[in-house]
mmCIF file of C-alpha atoms in Angstrom:
data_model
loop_
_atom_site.group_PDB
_atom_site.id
_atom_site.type_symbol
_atom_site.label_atom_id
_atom_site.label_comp_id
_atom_site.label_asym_id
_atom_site.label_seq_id
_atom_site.Cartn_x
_atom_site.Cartn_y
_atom_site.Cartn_z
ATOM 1 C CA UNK Y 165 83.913 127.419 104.896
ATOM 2 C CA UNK Y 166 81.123 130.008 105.242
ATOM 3 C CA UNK Y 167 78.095 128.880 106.729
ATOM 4 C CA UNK Y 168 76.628 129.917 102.923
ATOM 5 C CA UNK Y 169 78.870 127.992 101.021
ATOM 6 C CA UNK Y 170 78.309 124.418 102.785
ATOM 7 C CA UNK Y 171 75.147 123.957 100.322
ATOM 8 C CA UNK Y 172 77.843 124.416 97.426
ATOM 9 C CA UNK Y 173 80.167 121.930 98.874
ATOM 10 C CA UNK Y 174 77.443 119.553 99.354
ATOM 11 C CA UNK Y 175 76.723 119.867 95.821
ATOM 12 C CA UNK Y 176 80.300 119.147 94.724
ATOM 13 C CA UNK Y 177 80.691 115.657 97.173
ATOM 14 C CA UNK Y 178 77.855 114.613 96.185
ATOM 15 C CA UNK Y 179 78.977 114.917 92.179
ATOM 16 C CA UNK Y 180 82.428 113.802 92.700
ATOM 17 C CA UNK Y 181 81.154 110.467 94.202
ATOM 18 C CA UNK Y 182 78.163 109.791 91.587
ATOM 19 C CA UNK Y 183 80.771 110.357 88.952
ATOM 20 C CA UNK Y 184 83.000 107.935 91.003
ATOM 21 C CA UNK Y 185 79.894 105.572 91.240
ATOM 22 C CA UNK Y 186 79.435 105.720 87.444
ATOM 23 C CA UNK Y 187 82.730 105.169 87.196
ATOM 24 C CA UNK Y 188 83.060 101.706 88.998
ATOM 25 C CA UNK Y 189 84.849 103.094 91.568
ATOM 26 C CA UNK Y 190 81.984 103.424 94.242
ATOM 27 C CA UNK Y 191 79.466 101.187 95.211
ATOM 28 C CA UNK Y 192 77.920 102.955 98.110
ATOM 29 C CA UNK Y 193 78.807 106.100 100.245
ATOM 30 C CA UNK Y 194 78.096 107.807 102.858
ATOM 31 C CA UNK Y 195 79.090 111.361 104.080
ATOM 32 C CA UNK Y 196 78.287 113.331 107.484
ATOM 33 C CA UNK Y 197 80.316 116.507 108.027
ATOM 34 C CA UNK Y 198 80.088 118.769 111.058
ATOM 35 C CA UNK Y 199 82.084 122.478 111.308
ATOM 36 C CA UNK Y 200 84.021 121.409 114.898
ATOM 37 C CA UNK Y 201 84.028 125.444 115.345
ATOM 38 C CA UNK Y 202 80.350 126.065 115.314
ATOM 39 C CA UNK Y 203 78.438 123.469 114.680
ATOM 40 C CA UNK Y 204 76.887 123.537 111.169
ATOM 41 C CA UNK Y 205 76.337 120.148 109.770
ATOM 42 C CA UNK Y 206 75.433 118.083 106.712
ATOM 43 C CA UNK Y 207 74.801 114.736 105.588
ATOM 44 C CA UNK Y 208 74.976 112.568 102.716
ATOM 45 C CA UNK Y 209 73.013 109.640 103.267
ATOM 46 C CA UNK Y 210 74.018 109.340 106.895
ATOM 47 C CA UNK Y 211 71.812 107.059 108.238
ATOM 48 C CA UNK Y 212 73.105 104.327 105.668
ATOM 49 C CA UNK Y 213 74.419 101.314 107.792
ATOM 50 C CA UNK Y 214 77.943 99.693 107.510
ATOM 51 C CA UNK Y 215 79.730 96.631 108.466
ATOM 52 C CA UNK Y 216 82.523 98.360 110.981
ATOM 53 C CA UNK Y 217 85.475 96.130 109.686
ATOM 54 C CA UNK Y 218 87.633 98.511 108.383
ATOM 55 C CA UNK Y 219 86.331 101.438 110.655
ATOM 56 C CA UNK Y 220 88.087 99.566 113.584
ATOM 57 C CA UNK Y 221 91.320 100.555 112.513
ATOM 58 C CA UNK Y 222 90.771 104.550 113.302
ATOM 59 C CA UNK Y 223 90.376 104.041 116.863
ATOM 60 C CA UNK Y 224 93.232 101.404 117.013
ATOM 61 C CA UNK Y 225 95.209 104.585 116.085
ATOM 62 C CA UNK Y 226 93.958 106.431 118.126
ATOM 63 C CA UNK Y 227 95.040 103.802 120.860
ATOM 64 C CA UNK Y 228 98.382 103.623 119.590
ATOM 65 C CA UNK Y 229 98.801 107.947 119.637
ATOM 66 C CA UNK Y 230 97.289 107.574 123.370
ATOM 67 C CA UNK Y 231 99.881 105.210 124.569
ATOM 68 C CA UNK Y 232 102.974 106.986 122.778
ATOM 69 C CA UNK Y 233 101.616 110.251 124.301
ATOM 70 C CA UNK Y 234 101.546 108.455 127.766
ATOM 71 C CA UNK Y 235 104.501 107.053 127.523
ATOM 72 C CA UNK Y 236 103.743 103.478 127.313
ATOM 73 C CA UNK Y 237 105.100 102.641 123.644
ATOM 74 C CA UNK Y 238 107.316 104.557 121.327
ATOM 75 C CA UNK Y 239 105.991 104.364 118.072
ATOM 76 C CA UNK Y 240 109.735 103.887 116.597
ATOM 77 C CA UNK Y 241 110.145 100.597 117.791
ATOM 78 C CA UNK Y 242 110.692 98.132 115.588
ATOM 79 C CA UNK Y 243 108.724 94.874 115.371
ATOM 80 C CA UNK Y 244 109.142 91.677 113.387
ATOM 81 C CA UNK Y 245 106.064 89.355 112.919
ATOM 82 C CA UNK Y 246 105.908 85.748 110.457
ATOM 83 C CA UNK Y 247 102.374 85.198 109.596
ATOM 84 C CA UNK Y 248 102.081 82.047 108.445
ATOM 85 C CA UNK Y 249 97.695 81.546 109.139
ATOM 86 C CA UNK Y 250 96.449 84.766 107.663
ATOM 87 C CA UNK Y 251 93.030 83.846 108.598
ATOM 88 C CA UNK Y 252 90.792 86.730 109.817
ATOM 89 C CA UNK Y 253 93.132 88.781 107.011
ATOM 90 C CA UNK Y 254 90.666 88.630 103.809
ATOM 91 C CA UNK Y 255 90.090 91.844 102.086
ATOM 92 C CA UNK Y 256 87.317 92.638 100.081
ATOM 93 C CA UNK Y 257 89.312 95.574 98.310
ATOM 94 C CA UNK Y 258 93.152 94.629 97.789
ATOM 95 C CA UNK Y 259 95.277 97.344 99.499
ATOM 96 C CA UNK Y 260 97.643 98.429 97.083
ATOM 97 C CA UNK Y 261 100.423 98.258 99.701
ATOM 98 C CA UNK Y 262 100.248 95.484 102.489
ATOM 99 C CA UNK Y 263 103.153 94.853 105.489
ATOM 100 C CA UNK Y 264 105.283 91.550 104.711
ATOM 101 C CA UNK Y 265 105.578 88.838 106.543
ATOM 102 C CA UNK Y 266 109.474 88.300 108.332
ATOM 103 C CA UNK Y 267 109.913 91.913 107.734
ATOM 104 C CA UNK Y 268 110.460 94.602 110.165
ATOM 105 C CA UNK Y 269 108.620 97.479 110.766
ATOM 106 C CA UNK Y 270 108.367 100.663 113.203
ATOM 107 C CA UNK Y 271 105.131 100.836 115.209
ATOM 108 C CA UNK Y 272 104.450 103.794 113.550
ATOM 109 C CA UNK Y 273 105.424 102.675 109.862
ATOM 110 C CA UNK Y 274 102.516 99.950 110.567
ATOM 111 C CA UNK Y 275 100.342 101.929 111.500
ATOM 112 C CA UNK Y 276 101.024 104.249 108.272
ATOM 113 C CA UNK Y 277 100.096 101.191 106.105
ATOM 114 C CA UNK Y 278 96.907 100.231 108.311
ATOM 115 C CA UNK Y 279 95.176 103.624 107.874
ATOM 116 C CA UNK Y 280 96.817 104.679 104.210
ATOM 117 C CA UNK Y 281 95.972 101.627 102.610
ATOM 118 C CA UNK Y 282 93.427 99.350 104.851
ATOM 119 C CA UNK Y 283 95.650 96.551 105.129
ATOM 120 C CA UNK Y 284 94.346 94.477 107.219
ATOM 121 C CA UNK Y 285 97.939 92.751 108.102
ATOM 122 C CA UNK Y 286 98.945 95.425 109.900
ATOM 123 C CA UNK Y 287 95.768 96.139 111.764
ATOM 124 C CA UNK Y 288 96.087 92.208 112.950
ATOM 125 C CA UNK Y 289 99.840 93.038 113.636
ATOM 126 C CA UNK Y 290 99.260 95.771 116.277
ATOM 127 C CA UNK Y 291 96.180 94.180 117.713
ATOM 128 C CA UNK Y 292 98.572 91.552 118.856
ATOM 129 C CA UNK Y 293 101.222 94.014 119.842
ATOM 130 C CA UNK Y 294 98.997 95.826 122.386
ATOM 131 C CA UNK Y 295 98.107 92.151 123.442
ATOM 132 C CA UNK Y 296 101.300 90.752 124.042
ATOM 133 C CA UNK Y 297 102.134 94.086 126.117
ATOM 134 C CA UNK Y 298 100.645 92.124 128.906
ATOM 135 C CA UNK Y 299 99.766 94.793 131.279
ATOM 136 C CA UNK Y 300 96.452 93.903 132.429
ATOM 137 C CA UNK Y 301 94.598 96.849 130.326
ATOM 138 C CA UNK Y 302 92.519 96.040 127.558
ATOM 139 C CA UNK Y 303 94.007 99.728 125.622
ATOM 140 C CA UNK Y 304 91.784 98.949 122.680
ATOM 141 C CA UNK Y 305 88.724 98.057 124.390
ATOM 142 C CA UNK Y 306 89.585 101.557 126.678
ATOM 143 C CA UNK Y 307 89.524 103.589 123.453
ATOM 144 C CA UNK Y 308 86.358 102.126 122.233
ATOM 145 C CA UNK Y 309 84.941 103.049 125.614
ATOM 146 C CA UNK Y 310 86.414 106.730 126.082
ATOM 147 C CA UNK Y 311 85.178 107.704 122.285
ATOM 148 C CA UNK Y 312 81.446 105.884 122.524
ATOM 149 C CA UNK Y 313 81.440 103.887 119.604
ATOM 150 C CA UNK Y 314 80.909 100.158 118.327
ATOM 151 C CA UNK Y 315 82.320 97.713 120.957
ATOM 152 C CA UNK Y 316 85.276 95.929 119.280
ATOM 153 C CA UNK Y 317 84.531 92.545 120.938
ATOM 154 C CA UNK Y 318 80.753 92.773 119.691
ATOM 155 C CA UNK Y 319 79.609 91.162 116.702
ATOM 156 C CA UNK Y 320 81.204 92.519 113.589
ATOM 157 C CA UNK Y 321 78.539 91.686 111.069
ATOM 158 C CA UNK Y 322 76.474 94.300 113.566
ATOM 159 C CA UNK Y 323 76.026 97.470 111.885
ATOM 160 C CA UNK Y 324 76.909 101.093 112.494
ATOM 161 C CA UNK Y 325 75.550 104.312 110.344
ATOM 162 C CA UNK Y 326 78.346 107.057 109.948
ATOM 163 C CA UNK Y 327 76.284 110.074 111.627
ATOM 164 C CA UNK Y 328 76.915 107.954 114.065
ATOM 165 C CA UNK Y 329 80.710 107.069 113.835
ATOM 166 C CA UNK Y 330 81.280 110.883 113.168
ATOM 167 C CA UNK Y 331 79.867 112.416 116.263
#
């Protein structure tokens, strides 16, 4: 995008996600873009606050692409899981695909689902992967600290505004 053109694209978020809003579709949204190559930015109210649930599961990717690249995991492997106490699991917004209990799935498959379609089941299924690895390392908690964002042992009703989850 040329530097001259972001004030058009601006223009065109923000009326795809009004009509999306008059739609139903939307309640609330927020938008912060900056060009990685030099700099420009823009925001669409920004400095609105969240509740981080569902923004968790970016950096547990990101954890799970760390430890593949180090070796540590291999994001083929297969893993089983029976939920029977999904508590911790409500959703607010249905995904439209979810990971089945006594099913198998590849580590990466899982995380697929997670980020595709926020389901929550799989997010709770690799949290307790990378716990039952049982090598002393907190991964997650290392992520959270490498990339400066919301703590994922704090309080999740706390609140985080997405210029700040962007940068």
């Amino acid at each position: 995008i040329e530097k001259h053109e972001y004030v058009k694209v601006k223009g065109e978020i923000v009326e795809y996600l009004e009509k999306e809003k008059e739609g139903g579709n939307l309640s609330r949204y927020s938008v912060y873009f900056r060009d990685l190559d030099n700099g420009p930015i823009f925001g669409i109210n920004e400095k609105d606050r969240f509740i981080p649930a569902s923004l968790l599961k970016l950096p547990l990717m990101l954890t799970y692409f760390k430890l593949a690249d180090e070796g540590v995991i291999d994001l083929k492997e297969k893993v089983g899981f029976d939920l029977d106490d999904k508590t911790g699991l409500e959703q607010n917004f249905q995904p439209t695909v979810s990971v089945e209990s006594g099913k198998s799935y590849t580590l990466e498959e899982l995380i697929y689902i997670m980020i595709v379609y926020s389901d929550n089941t799989a997010y709770s299924v690799l949290i307790q992967y990378l716990r039952d690895l049982d090598s002393g390392r907190d991964y997650f908690l290392e992520t959270f600290r490498e990339i400066g964002i919301i703590d994922p042992t704090s309080n999740l009703e706390e609140s985080i505004y997405t210029k700040a989850y962007g940068s």
